[in-house]
PDB file of C-alpha atoms in Angstrom:
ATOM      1  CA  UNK A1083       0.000   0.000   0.000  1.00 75.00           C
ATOM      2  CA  UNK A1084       1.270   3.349  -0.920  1.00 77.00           C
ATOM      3  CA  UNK A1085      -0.161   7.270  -0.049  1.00 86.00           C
ATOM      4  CA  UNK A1086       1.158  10.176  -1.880  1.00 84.00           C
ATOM      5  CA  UNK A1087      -0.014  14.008  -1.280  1.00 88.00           C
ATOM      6  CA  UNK A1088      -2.344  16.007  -4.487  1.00 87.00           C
ATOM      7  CA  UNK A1089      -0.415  18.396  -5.902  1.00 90.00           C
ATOM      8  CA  UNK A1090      -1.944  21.679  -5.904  1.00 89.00           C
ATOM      9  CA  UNK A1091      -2.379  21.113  -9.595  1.00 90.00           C
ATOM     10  CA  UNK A1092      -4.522  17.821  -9.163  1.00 85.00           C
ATOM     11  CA  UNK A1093      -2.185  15.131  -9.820  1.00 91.00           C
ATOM     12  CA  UNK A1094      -0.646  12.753  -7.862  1.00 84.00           C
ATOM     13  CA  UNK A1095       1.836   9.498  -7.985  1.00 88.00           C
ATOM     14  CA  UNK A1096       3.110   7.013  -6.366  1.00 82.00           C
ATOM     15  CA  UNK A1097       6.033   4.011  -7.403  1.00 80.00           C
ATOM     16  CA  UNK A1098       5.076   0.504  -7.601  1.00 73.00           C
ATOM     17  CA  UNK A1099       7.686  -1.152  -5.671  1.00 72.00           C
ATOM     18  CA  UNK A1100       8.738  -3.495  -6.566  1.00 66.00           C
ATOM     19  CA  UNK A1101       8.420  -2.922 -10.139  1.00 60.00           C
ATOM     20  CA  UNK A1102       6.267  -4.457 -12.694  1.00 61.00           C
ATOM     21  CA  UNK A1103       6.878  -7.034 -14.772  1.00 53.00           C
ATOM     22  CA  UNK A1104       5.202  -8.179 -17.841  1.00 54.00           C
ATOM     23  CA  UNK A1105       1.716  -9.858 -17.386  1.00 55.00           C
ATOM     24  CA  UNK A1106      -2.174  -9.524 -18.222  1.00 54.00           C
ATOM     25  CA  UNK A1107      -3.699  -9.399 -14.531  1.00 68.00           C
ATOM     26  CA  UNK A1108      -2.685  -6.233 -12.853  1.00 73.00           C
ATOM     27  CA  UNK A1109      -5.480  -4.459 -10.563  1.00 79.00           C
ATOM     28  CA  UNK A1110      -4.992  -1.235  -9.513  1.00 79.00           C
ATOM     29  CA  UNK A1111      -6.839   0.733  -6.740  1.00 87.00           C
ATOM     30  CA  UNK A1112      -7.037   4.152  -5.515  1.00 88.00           C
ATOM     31  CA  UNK A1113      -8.994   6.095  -2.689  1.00 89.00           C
ATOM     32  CA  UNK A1114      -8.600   9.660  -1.486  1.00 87.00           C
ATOM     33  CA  UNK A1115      -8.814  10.697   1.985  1.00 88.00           C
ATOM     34  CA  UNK A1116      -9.402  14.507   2.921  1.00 86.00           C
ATOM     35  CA  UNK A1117      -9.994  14.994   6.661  1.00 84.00           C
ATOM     36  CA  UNK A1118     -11.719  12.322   7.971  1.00 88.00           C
ATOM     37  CA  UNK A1119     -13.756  11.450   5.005  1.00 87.00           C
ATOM     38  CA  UNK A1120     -12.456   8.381   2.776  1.00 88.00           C
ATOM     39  CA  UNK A1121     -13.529   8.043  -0.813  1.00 89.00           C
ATOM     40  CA  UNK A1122     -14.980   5.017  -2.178  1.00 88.00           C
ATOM     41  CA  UNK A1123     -12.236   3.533  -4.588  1.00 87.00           C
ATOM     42  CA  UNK A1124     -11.543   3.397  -7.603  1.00 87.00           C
ATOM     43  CA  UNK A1125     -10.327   0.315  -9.669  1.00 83.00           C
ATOM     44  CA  UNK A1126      -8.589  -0.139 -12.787  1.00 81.00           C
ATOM     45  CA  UNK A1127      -7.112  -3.133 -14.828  1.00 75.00           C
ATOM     46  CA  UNK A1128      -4.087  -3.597 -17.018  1.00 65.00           C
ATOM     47  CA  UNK A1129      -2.000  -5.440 -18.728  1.00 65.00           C
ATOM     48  CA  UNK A1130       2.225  -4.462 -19.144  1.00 66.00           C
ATOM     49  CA  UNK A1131       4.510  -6.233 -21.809  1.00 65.00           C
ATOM     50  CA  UNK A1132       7.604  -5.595 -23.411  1.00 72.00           C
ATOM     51  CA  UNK A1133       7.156  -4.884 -26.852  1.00 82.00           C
ATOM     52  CA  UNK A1134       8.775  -7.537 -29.694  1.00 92.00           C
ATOM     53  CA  UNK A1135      12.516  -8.043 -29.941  1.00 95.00           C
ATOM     54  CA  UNK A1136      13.724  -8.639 -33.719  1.00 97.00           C
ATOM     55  CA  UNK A1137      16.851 -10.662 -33.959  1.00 96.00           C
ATOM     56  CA  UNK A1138      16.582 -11.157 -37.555  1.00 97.00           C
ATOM     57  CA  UNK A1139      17.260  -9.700 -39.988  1.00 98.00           C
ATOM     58  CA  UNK A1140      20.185  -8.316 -37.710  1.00 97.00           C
ATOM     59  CA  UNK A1141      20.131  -4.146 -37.906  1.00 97.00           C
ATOM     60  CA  UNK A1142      22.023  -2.210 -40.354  1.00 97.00           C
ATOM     61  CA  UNK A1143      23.840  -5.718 -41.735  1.00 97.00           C
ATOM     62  CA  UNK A1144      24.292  -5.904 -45.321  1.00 97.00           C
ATOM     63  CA  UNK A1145      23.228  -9.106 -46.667  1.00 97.00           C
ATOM     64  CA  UNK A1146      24.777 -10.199 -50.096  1.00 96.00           C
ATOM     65  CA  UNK A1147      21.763 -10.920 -52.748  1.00 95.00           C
ATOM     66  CA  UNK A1148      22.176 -14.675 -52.566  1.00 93.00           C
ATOM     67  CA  UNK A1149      21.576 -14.257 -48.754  1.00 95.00           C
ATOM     68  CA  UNK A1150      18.470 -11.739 -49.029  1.00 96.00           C
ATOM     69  CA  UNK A1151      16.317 -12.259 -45.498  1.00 97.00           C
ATOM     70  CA  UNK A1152      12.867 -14.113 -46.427  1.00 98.00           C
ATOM     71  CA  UNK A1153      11.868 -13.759 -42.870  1.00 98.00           C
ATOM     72  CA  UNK A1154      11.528 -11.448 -39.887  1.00 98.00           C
ATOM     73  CA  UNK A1155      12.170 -13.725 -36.421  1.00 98.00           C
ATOM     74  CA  UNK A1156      12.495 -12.491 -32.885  1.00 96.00           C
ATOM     75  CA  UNK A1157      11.124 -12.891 -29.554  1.00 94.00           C
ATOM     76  CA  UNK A1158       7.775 -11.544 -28.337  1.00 92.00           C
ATOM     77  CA  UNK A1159       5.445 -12.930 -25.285  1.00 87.00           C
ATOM     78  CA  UNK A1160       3.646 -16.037 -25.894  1.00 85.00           C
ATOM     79  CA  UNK A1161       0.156 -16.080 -27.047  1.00 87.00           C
ATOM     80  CA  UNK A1162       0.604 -12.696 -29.069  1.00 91.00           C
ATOM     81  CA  UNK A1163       0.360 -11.858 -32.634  1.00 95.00           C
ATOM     82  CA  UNK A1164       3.025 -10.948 -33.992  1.00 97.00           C
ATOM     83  CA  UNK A1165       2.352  -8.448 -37.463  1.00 97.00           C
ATOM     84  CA  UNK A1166       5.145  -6.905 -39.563  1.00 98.00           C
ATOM     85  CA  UNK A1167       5.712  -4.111 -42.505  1.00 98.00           C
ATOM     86  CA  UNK A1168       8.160  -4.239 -44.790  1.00 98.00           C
ATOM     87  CA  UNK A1169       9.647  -0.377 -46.731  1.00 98.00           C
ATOM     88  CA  UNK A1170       5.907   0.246 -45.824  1.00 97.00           C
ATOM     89  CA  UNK A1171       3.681  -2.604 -47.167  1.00 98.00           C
ATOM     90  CA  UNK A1172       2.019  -4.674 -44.567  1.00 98.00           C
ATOM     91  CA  UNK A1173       2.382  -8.212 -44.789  1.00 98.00           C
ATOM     92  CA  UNK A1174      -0.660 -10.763 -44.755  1.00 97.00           C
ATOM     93  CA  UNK A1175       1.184 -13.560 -42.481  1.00 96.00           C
ATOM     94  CA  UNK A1176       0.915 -13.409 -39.038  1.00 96.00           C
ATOM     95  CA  UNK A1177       3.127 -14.791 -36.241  1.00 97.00           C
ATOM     96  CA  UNK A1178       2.519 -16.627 -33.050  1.00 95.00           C
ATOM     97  CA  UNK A1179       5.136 -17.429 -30.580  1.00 94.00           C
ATOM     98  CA  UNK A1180       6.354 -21.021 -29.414  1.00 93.00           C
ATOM     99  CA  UNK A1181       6.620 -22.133 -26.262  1.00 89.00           C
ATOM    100  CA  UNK A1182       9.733 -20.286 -26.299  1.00 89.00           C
ATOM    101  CA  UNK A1183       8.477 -17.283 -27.081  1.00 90.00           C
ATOM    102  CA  UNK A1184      10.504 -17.184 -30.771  1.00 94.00           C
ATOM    103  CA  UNK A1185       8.123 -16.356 -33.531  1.00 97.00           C
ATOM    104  CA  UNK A1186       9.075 -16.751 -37.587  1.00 97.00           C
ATOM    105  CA  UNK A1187       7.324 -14.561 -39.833  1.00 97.00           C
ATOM    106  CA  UNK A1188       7.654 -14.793 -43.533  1.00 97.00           C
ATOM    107  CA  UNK A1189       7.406 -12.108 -46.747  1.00 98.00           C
ATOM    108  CA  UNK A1190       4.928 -12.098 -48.694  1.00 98.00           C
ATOM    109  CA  UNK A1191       7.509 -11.193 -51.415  1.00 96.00           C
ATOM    110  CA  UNK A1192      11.444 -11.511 -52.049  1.00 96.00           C
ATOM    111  CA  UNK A1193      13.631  -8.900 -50.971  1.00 96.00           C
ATOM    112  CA  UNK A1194      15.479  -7.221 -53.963  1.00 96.00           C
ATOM    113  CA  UNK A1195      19.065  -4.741 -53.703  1.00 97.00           C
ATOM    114  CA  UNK A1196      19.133  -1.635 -51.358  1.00 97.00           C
ATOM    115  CA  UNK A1197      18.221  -0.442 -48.327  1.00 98.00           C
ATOM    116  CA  UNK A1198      14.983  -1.783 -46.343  1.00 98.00           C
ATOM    117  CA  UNK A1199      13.182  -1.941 -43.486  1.00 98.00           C
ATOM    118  CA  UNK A1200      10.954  -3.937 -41.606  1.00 98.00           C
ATOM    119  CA  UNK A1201       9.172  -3.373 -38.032  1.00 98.00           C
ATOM    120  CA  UNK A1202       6.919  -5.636 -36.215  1.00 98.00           C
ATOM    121  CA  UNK A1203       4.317  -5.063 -33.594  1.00 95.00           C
ATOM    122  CA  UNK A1204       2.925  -7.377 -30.677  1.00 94.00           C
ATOM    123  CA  UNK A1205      -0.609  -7.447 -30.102  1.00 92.00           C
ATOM    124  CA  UNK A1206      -2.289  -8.811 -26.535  1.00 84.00           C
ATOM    125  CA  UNK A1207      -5.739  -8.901 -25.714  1.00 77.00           C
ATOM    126  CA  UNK A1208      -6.778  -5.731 -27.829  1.00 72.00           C
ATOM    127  CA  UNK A1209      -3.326  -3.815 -27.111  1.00 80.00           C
ATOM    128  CA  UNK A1210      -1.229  -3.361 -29.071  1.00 86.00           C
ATOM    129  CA  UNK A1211       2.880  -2.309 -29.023  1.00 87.00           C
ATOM    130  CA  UNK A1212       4.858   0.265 -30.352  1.00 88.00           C
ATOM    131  CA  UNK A1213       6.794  -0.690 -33.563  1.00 94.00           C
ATOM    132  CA  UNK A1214      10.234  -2.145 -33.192  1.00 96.00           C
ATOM    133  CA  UNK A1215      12.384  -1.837 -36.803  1.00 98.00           C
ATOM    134  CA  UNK A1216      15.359  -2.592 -38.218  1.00 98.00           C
ATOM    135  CA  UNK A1217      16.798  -1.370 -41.276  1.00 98.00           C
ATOM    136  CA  UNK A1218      19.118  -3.646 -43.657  1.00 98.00           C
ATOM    137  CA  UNK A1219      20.782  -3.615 -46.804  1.00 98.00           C
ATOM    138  CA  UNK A1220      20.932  -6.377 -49.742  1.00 97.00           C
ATOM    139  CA  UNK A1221      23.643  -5.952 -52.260  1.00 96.00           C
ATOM    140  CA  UNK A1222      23.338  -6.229 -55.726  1.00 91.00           C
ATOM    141  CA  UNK A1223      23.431 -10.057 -57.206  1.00 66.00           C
ATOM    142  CA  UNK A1224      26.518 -11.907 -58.335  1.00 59.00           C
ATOM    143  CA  UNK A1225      28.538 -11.606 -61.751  1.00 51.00           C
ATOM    144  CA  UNK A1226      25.841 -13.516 -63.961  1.00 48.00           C
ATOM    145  CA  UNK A1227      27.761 -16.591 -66.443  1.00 49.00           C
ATOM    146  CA  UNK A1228      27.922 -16.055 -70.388  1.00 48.00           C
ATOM    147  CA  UNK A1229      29.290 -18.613 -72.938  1.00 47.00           C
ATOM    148  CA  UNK A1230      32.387 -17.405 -74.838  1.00 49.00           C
ATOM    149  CA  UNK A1231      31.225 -16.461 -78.410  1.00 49.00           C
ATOM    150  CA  UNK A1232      33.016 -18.000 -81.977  1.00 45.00           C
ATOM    151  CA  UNK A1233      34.924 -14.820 -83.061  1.00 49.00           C
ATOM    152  CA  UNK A1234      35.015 -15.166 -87.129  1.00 48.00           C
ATOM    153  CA  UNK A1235      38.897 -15.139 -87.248  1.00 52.00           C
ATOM    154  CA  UNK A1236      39.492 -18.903 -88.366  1.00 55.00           C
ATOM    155  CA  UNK A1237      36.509 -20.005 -86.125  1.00 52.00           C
ATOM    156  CA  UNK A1238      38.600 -19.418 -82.919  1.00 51.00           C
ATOM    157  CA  UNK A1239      36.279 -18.419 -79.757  1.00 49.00           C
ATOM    158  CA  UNK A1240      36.404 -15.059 -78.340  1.00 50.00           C
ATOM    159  CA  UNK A1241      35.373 -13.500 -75.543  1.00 46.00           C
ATOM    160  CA  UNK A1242      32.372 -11.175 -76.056  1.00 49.00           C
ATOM    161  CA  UNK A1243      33.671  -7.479 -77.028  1.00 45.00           C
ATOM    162  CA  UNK A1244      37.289  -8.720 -76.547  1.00 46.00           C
ATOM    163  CA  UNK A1245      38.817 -10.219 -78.902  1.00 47.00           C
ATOM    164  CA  UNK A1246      40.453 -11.971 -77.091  1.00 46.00           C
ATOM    165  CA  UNK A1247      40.885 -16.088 -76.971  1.00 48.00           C
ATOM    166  CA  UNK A1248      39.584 -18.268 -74.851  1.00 47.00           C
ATOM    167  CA  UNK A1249      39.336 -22.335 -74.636  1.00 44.00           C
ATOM    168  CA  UNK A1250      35.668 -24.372 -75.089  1.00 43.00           C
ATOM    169  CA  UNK A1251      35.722 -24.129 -71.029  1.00 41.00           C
ATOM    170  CA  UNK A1252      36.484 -20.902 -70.767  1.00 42.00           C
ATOM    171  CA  UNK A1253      33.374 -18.696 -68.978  1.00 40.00           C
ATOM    172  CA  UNK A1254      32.937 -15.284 -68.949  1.00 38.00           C
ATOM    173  CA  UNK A1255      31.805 -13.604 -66.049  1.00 40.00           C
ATOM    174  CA  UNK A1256      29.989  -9.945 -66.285  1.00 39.00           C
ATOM    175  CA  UNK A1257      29.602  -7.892 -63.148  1.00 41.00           C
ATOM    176  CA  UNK A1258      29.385  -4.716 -62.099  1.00 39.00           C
ATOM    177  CA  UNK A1259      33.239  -4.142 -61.268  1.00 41.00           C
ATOM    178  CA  UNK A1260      34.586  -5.698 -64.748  1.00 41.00           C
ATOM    179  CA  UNK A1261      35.312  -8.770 -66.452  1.00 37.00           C
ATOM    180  CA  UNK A1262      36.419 -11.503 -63.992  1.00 40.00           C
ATOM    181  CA  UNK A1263      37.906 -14.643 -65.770  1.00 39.00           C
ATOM    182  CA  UNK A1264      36.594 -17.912 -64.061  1.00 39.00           C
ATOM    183  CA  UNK A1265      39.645 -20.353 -63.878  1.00 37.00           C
ATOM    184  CA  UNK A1266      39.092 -24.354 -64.221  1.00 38.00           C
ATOM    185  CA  UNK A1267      41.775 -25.369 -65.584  1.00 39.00           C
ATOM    186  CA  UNK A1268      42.254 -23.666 -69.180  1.00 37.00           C
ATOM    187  CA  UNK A1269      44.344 -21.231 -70.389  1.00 37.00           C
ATOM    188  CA  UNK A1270      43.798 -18.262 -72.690  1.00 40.00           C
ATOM    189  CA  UNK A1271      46.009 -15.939 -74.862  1.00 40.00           C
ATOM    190  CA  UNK A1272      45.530 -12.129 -75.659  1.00 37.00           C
ATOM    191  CA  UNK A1273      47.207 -10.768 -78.197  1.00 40.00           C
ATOM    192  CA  UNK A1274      48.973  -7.150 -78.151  1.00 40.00           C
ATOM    193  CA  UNK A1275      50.017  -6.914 -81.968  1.00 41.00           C
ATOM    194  CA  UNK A1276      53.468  -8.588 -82.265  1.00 43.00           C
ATOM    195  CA  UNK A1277      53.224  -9.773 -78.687  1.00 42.00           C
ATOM    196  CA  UNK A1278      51.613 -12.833 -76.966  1.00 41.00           C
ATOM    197  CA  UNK A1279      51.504 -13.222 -73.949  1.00 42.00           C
ATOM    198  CA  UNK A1280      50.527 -16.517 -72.013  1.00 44.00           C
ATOM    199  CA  UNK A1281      48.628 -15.526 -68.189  1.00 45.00           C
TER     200      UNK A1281
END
């Protein structure tokens, strides 16, 4: 039982000592004494939870594209529902926790390059939480594979807008940075005018 003293402004407070901990069956009452005169009381009934914890996708990482999250996953009370929004766009599946209170929630739709962000909210008994959200980034996708084309010099391949040789298991690979050469055992040969060179 605690008493505090109305401010001349109305209000009052007191602690709850010790303090609360998440649950749905808290029962609060209050009374006001002035003189020798004591107010019926007055009752009131809440709940207190801890919103959602998101451990994945992890915050600010930077997945590669062949690693894109499909999921959001975290920890949230049990017998919640756990909702989520992705860059904005709520998504239809909703989450319950396990026994463990670890909940999965997938997309609705896969996660492309650049920066994103999902939150999730925990709902209880009509109450719902504030959003929790973390941002991430997906890179853009690997070098994509191309077959060496037949130049028309004596039927010899050649690598696409090269010129330059290449073996039947030679591959070419394109990305964004350049041309990277993918070695498996071949060879190939450019030619600088009078000069060959063998790398």
């Amino acid at each position: 039982m605690r008493t505090a003293v109305v401010q001349p402004d109305g209000t009052w407070s007191v602690p709850f000592i010790p303090p609360l901990f998440p649950s749905n069956e808290y029962d609060f009452s209050a009374t006001q004494t002035v003189g020798t005169e004591t107010s019926e009381p007055a009752f009131l009934s809440f709940s207190l939870y801890f919103p959602p914890r998101i451990l994945s996708p992890v915050d600010e990482y930077v997945f590669p594209l062949s690693e894109a999250p499909v999921e959001v996953a975290g920890f949230a009370a049990q017998g919640s529902i756990i909702r989520a929004v992705l860059d904005g766009v709520p998504q239809t599946a909703e989450a319950t926790p396990n026994a463990d209170g670890v909940f999965q929630l997938r997309f609705d739709t896969a996660v492309g390059p650049g920066d994103h962000e999902v939150s999730v909210t925990e709902e209880q008994e009509g109450g719902i939480s504030s959003p929790v959200a973390h941002t991430f980034t997906v890179e853009a996708g690997p070098a994509s594979a191309a077959l060496p084309d037949a130049g028309s010099d004596g039927g010899i391949p050649r690598l696409p807008d090269t010129g330059v040789e290449a073996s039947p298991l030679g591959l070419l690979l394109v990305g964004l940075g350049g041309v990277v050469m993918a070695v498996a055992g071949w060879s190939r040969r450019a030619r600088n005018r009078q000069l060959t060179h063998a790398i």
